mmCIF file of C-alpha atoms in Angstrom:
data_model
loop_
_atom_site.group_PDB
_atom_site.id
_atom_site.type_symbol
_atom_site.label_atom_id
_atom_site.label_comp_id
_atom_site.label_asym_id
_atom_site.label_seq_id
_atom_site.Cartn_x
_atom_site.Cartn_y
_atom_site.Cartn_z
ATOM 1 C CA UNK A 8 83.686 91.371 100.448
ATOM 2 C CA UNK A 9 83.651 88.696 97.885
ATOM 3 C CA UNK A 10 87.789 88.335 97.715
ATOM 4 C CA UNK A 11 89.461 88.268 94.358
ATOM 5 C CA UNK A 12 87.578 85.725 91.603
ATOM 6 C CA UNK A 13 89.466 83.641 89.560
ATOM 7 C CA UNK A 14 87.864 81.676 86.892
ATOM 8 C CA UNK A 15 88.263 79.137 85.935
ATOM 9 C CA UNK A 16 89.518 77.218 88.826
ATOM 10 C CA UNK A 17 90.908 74.338 87.033
ATOM 11 C CA UNK A 18 91.988 74.259 83.313
ATOM 12 C CA UNK A 19 93.148 71.118 81.013
ATOM 13 C CA UNK A 20 94.433 71.711 77.853
ATOM 14 C CA UNK A 21 96.588 70.298 75.008
ATOM 15 C CA UNK A 22 99.936 72.078 74.149
ATOM 16 C CA UNK A 23 99.028 74.583 71.175
ATOM 17 C CA UNK A 24 95.981 75.875 72.338
ATOM 18 C CA UNK A 25 94.846 79.138 74.092
ATOM 19 C CA UNK A 26 94.372 79.509 77.215
ATOM 20 C CA UNK A 27 92.676 82.549 78.878
ATOM 21 C CA UNK A 28 92.617 82.858 82.950
ATOM 22 C CA UNK A 29 90.393 85.879 84.474
ATOM 23 C CA UNK A 30 90.456 87.801 87.627
ATOM 24 C CA UNK A 31 87.942 90.002 89.506
ATOM 25 C CA UNK A 32 89.873 92.129 91.892
ATOM 26 C CA UNK A 33 88.478 93.535 95.085
ATOM 27 C CA UNK A 34 86.601 96.633 94.746
ATOM 28 C CA UNK A 35 88.249 99.841 95.548
ATOM 29 C CA UNK A 36 91.987 98.329 95.243
ATOM 30 C CA UNK A 37 93.962 100.110 92.360
ATOM 31 C CA UNK A 38 96.730 97.537 91.807
ATOM 32 C CA UNK A 39 96.401 94.228 90.370
ATOM 33 C CA UNK A 40 99.172 91.644 90.142
ATOM 34 C CA UNK A 41 99.624 88.244 88.375
ATOM 35 C CA UNK A 42 101.751 85.213 89.395
ATOM 36 C CA UNK A 43 102.505 81.832 88.589
ATOM 37 C CA UNK A 44 103.618 79.133 91.253
ATOM 38 C CA UNK A 45 105.511 75.968 90.432
ATOM 39 C CA UNK A 46 107.063 73.816 92.706
ATOM 40 C CA UNK A 47 110.824 74.017 91.265
ATOM 41 C CA UNK A 48 110.230 78.386 90.806
ATOM 42 C CA UNK A 49 107.806 78.964 93.649
ATOM 43 C CA UNK A 50 105.923 81.896 93.592
ATOM 44 C CA UNK A 51 107.066 84.398 91.041
ATOM 45 C CA UNK A 52 105.459 87.628 89.540
ATOM 46 C CA UNK A 53 104.517 88.035 86.106
ATOM 47 C CA UNK A 54 103.116 91.629 85.694
ATOM 48 C CA UNK A 55 101.281 94.349 87.613
ATOM 49 C CA UNK A 56 98.835 96.742 87.167
ATOM 50 C CA UNK A 57 97.889 100.150 88.495
ATOM 51 C CA UNK A 58 94.889 102.004 87.671
ATOM 52 C CA UNK A 59 94.677 99.738 84.923
ATOM 53 C CA UNK A 60 97.772 100.546 83.150
ATOM 54 C CA UNK A 61 100.568 97.853 83.196
ATOM 55 C CA UNK A 62 103.285 99.039 85.162
ATOM 56 C CA UNK A 63 106.175 96.046 85.135
ATOM 57 C CA UNK A 64 105.722 93.195 82.853
ATOM 58 C CA UNK A 65 109.271 92.432 83.092
ATOM 59 C CA UNK A 66 108.171 88.484 85.057
ATOM 60 C CA UNK A 67 106.019 87.793 81.751
ATOM 61 C CA UNK A 68 108.338 84.621 80.591
ATOM 62 C CA UNK A 69 107.925 85.084 76.474
ATOM 63 C CA UNK A 70 105.311 86.585 73.917
ATOM 64 C CA UNK A 71 103.278 83.536 74.260
ATOM 65 C CA UNK A 72 101.940 85.403 77.535
ATOM 66 C CA UNK A 73 100.204 88.503 77.406
ATOM 67 C CA UNK A 74 98.026 90.222 80.057
ATOM 68 C CA UNK A 75 95.093 92.809 80.038
ATOM 69 C CA UNK A 76 93.142 94.976 82.415
ATOM 70 C CA UNK A 77 89.826 96.983 80.203
ATOM 71 C CA UNK A 78 88.437 97.936 83.552
ATOM 72 C CA UNK A 79 88.962 98.521 87.152
ATOM 73 C CA UNK A 80 87.325 95.281 87.840
ATOM 74 C CA UNK A 81 88.765 92.817 85.530
ATOM 75 C CA UNK A 82 91.665 91.491 84.281
ATOM 76 C CA UNK A 83 92.999 88.538 81.951
ATOM 77 C CA UNK A 84 96.046 86.656 81.319
ATOM 78 C CA UNK A 85 96.172 84.487 78.139
ATOM 79 C CA UNK A 86 99.010 81.935 76.787
ATOM 80 C CA UNK A 87 99.021 81.638 73.113
ATOM 81 C CA UNK A 88 99.847 79.043 72.392
ATOM 82 C CA UNK A 89 100.041 76.978 75.287
ATOM 83 C CA UNK A 90 103.476 74.478 76.146
ATOM 84 C CA UNK A 91 103.401 71.535 78.805
ATOM 85 C CA UNK A 92 105.969 74.194 80.851
ATOM 86 C CA UNK A 93 103.381 76.404 81.385
ATOM 87 C CA UNK A 94 101.489 73.989 83.663
ATOM 88 C CA UNK A 95 101.353 75.689 87.048
ATOM 89 C CA UNK A 96 98.941 77.777 89.581
ATOM 90 C CA UNK A 97 98.070 81.107 88.640
ATOM 91 C CA UNK A 98 97.536 83.554 90.782
ATOM 92 C CA UNK A 99 95.615 87.052 90.603
ATOM 93 C CA UNK A 100 96.370 89.384 93.974
ATOM 94 C CA UNK A 101 94.686 93.145 94.060
ATOM 95 C CA UNK A 102 95.815 95.858 96.862
ATOM 96 C CA UNK A 103 94.884 99.390 97.743
ATOM 97 C CA UNK A 104 97.808 102.427 98.046
ATOM 98 C CA UNK A 105 98.289 103.004 101.443
ATOM 99 C CA UNK A 106 100.340 105.121 103.478
ATOM 100 C CA UNK A 107 101.756 105.189 106.856
ATOM 101 C CA UNK A 108 104.193 107.924 107.767
ATOM 102 C CA UNK A 109 104.329 108.997 104.033
ATOM 103 C CA UNK A 110 105.630 105.993 102.996
ATOM 104 C CA UNK A 111 103.375 103.920 100.755
ATOM 105 C CA UNK A 112 102.976 100.251 101.522
ATOM 106 C CA UNK A 113 100.353 97.518 100.573
ATOM 107 C CA UNK A 114 99.013 94.251 101.599
ATOM 108 C CA UNK A 115 97.984 92.449 98.558
ATOM 109 C CA UNK A 116 94.987 89.776 98.162
ATOM 110 C CA UNK A 117 95.261 86.512 96.525
ATOM 111 C CA UNK A 118 92.402 84.728 94.819
ATOM 112 C CA UNK A 119 92.117 81.180 95.155
ATOM 113 C CA UNK A 120 94.348 79.913 91.745
ATOM 114 C CA UNK A 121 93.628 78.740 88.358
ATOM 115 C CA UNK A 122 95.669 75.268 88.250
ATOM 116 C CA UNK A 123 96.458 75.111 84.551
ATOM 117 C CA UNK A 124 97.520 71.512 83.174
ATOM 118 C CA UNK A 125 98.528 71.758 79.450
ATOM 119 C CA UNK A 126 99.212 67.966 78.305
ATOM 120 C CA UNK B 15 117.481 93.026 97.111
ATOM 121 C CA UNK B 16 117.257 92.656 100.580
ATOM 122 C CA UNK B 17 116.901 89.162 101.419
ATOM 123 C CA UNK B 18 115.641 87.245 104.194
ATOM 124 C CA UNK B 19 116.501 84.038 105.724
ATOM 125 C CA UNK B 20 113.815 81.297 107.454
ATOM 126 C CA UNK B 21 114.161 78.193 108.348
ATOM 127 C CA UNK B 22 112.706 75.386 106.044
ATOM 128 C CA UNK B 23 110.459 74.077 108.638
ATOM 129 C CA UNK B 24 109.046 73.801 112.287
ATOM 130 C CA UNK B 25 106.597 72.046 114.640
ATOM 131 C CA UNK B 26 104.391 73.325 117.199
ATOM 132 C CA UNK B 27 101.655 71.496 119.746
ATOM 133 C CA UNK B 28 98.143 72.723 119.331
ATOM 134 C CA UNK B 29 97.616 75.785 121.495
ATOM 135 C CA UNK B 30 101.033 76.615 122.045
ATOM 136 C CA UNK B 31 102.522 79.516 120.691
ATOM 137 C CA UNK B 32 104.506 79.546 117.650
ATOM 138 C CA UNK B 33 107.763 81.876 117.343
ATOM 139 C CA UNK B 34 108.592 82.263 113.650
ATOM 140 C CA UNK B 35 111.784 83.626 112.898
ATOM 141 C CA UNK B 36 113.083 85.688 109.758
ATOM 142 C CA UNK B 37 116.729 87.162 109.808
ATOM 143 C CA UNK B 38 117.299 90.127 106.872
ATOM 144 C CA UNK B 39 120.568 91.676 107.813
ATOM 145 C CA UNK B 40 120.521 93.488 104.604
ATOM 146 C CA UNK B 41 117.427 95.508 105.745
ATOM 147 C CA UNK B 42 117.061 99.127 104.561
ATOM 148 C CA UNK B 43 115.750 101.946 106.138
ATOM 149 C CA UNK B 44 112.544 101.980 104.091
ATOM 150 C CA UNK B 45 111.782 98.278 103.866
ATOM 151 C CA UNK B 46 108.811 96.680 105.136
ATOM 152 C CA UNK B 47 108.892 93.530 106.705
ATOM 153 C CA UNK B 48 105.838 91.387 105.333
ATOM 154 C CA UNK B 49 104.411 88.354 106.376
ATOM 155 C CA UNK B 50 102.138 86.265 104.541
ATOM 156 C CA UNK B 51 101.080 82.139 104.722
ATOM 157 C CA UNK B 52 99.867 79.936 102.207
ATOM 158 C CA UNK B 53 97.553 77.007 103.375
ATOM 159 C CA UNK B 54 97.838 74.113 101.400
ATOM 160 C CA UNK B 55 95.847 74.476 98.104
ATOM 161 C CA UNK B 56 95.005 78.145 98.365
ATOM 162 C CA UNK B 57 96.459 81.009 97.492
ATOM 163 C CA UNK B 58 98.957 82.934 100.217
ATOM 164 C CA UNK B 59 97.131 85.454 102.546
ATOM 165 C CA UNK B 60 98.656 88.501 104.356
ATOM 166 C CA UNK B 61 99.231 88.112 107.957
ATOM 167 C CA UNK B 62 100.757 91.292 108.949
ATOM 168 C CA UNK B 63 103.293 93.952 108.181
ATOM 169 C CA UNK B 64 105.552 96.344 110.043
ATOM 170 C CA UNK B 65 108.526 98.883 109.836
ATOM 171 C CA UNK B 66 110.109 99.539 113.117
ATOM 172 C CA UNK B 67 107.586 99.018 115.659
ATOM 173 C CA UNK B 68 106.128 95.995 116.873
ATOM 174 C CA UNK B 69 102.651 95.022 115.637
ATOM 175 C CA UNK B 70 99.490 93.109 116.573
ATOM 176 C CA UNK B 71 96.442 92.194 114.534
ATOM 177 C CA UNK B 72 93.815 89.501 115.232
ATOM 178 C CA UNK B 73 96.025 86.554 113.308
ATOM 179 C CA UNK B 74 99.715 87.637 114.745
ATOM 180 C CA UNK B 75 102.070 89.972 116.420
ATOM 181 C CA UNK B 76 104.930 91.097 114.661
ATOM 182 C CA UNK B 77 107.987 91.620 117.055
ATOM 183 C CA UNK B 78 110.838 93.540 115.323
ATOM 184 C CA UNK B 79 114.236 93.698 116.640
ATOM 185 C CA UNK B 80 115.887 97.138 117.474
ATOM 186 C CA UNK B 81 118.007 96.874 114.751
ATOM 187 C CA UNK B 82 115.820 95.898 112.625
ATOM 188 C CA UNK B 83 117.943 93.075 111.082
ATOM 189 C CA UNK B 84 115.690 90.436 112.490
ATOM 190 C CA UNK B 85 112.052 89.806 113.096
ATOM 191 C CA UNK B 86 109.164 87.238 114.569
ATOM 192 C CA UNK B 87 105.946 86.320 113.276
ATOM 193 C CA UNK B 88 104.297 85.309 116.797
ATOM 194 C CA UNK B 89 101.088 82.932 116.719
ATOM 195 C CA UNK B 90 99.578 82.927 120.085
ATOM 196 C CA UNK B 91 97.860 79.795 120.180
ATOM 197 C CA UNK B 92 98.669 77.784 117.354
ATOM 198 C CA UNK B 93 95.674 75.428 115.550
ATOM 199 C CA UNK B 94 95.519 72.862 113.419
ATOM 200 C CA UNK B 95 94.537 75.472 110.647
ATOM 201 C CA UNK B 96 97.608 77.451 110.912
ATOM 202 C CA UNK B 97 99.711 74.764 109.430
ATOM 203 C CA UNK B 98 101.258 76.155 106.180
ATOM 204 C CA UNK B 99 104.383 77.506 104.649
ATOM 205 C CA UNK B 100 105.035 81.218 106.131
ATOM 206 C CA UNK B 101 106.861 83.877 104.090
ATOM 207 C CA UNK B 102 108.934 86.691 105.262
ATOM 208 C CA UNK B 103 109.395 89.389 102.775
ATOM 209 C CA UNK B 104 110.718 92.686 102.615
ATOM 210 C CA UNK B 105 109.003 95.393 100.468
ATOM 211 C CA UNK B 106 111.274 97.781 99.555
ATOM 212 C CA UNK B 107 110.309 101.433 100.513
ATOM 213 C CA UNK B 108 106.413 100.038 100.606
ATOM 214 C CA UNK B 109 106.075 100.075 96.710
ATOM 215 C CA UNK B 110 103.984 97.799 95.217
ATOM 216 C CA UNK B 111 104.785 95.028 93.116
ATOM 217 C CA UNK B 112 108.079 94.739 95.301
ATOM 218 C CA UNK B 113 106.924 91.014 97.094
ATOM 219 C CA UNK B 114 109.560 88.638 96.095
ATOM 220 C CA UNK B 115 108.387 85.271 97.941
ATOM 221 C CA UNK B 116 111.212 82.732 99.108
ATOM 222 C CA UNK B 117 110.556 79.219 99.821
ATOM 223 C CA UNK B 118 109.119 80.211 103.496
ATOM 224 C CA UNK B 119 109.160 78.025 106.279
ATOM 225 C CA UNK B 120 106.777 75.205 107.033
ATOM 226 C CA UNK B 121 104.949 74.982 109.987
ATOM 227 C CA UNK B 122 103.529 71.830 110.900
ATOM 228 C CA UNK B 123 100.946 71.798 113.762
ATOM 229 C CA UNK B 124 100.628 68.555 115.960
ATOM 230 C CA UNK B 125 97.174 67.769 117.914
#
């Protein structure tokens, strides 16, 4: 099992440039999550998808951020234009709906992250 | 949202058991208790989860108090590789998208 794959692993860009982060979830997982981690704010959920459909994007900081999931095996997080305050580690995670006693639960499996630095 | 309280840091010696506590006094009946850990420079890693009964897996054991207001993650023999930040999270109703990561407990393991 390859796990969640993210690319690039590191990205350095200049303010104002477009940044695209990519994620391949674990095959068969029906949920995909994008998180951002900084020292100041910790780990924050940005958006998540179920069966390729965005379910909750309330964590997306502003309109400069957008995410898509065109198919079950690929998702992108785009920042346009990028700003220095966007510098962070961005994680993608996936999970599979499970049930126990009729209640849904799901362990999330995280990728290695993309470390973004906006100068 | 139900919240959790964990110590900021703990220390352990290698090859000794480690008990990581978590208080969640406002837990509701359908909240699952999840534990994740994050090793340095890596993404969070799922460790274990439970609802009411104690749980064991190859990584750890989860002991849940009878009133469910607290739980303890048990690493039976700590190794240097277990040095990480451990997060205790309540997952409301087991639904997706509701993992709210706090500051966690930073575990240091001494050789």
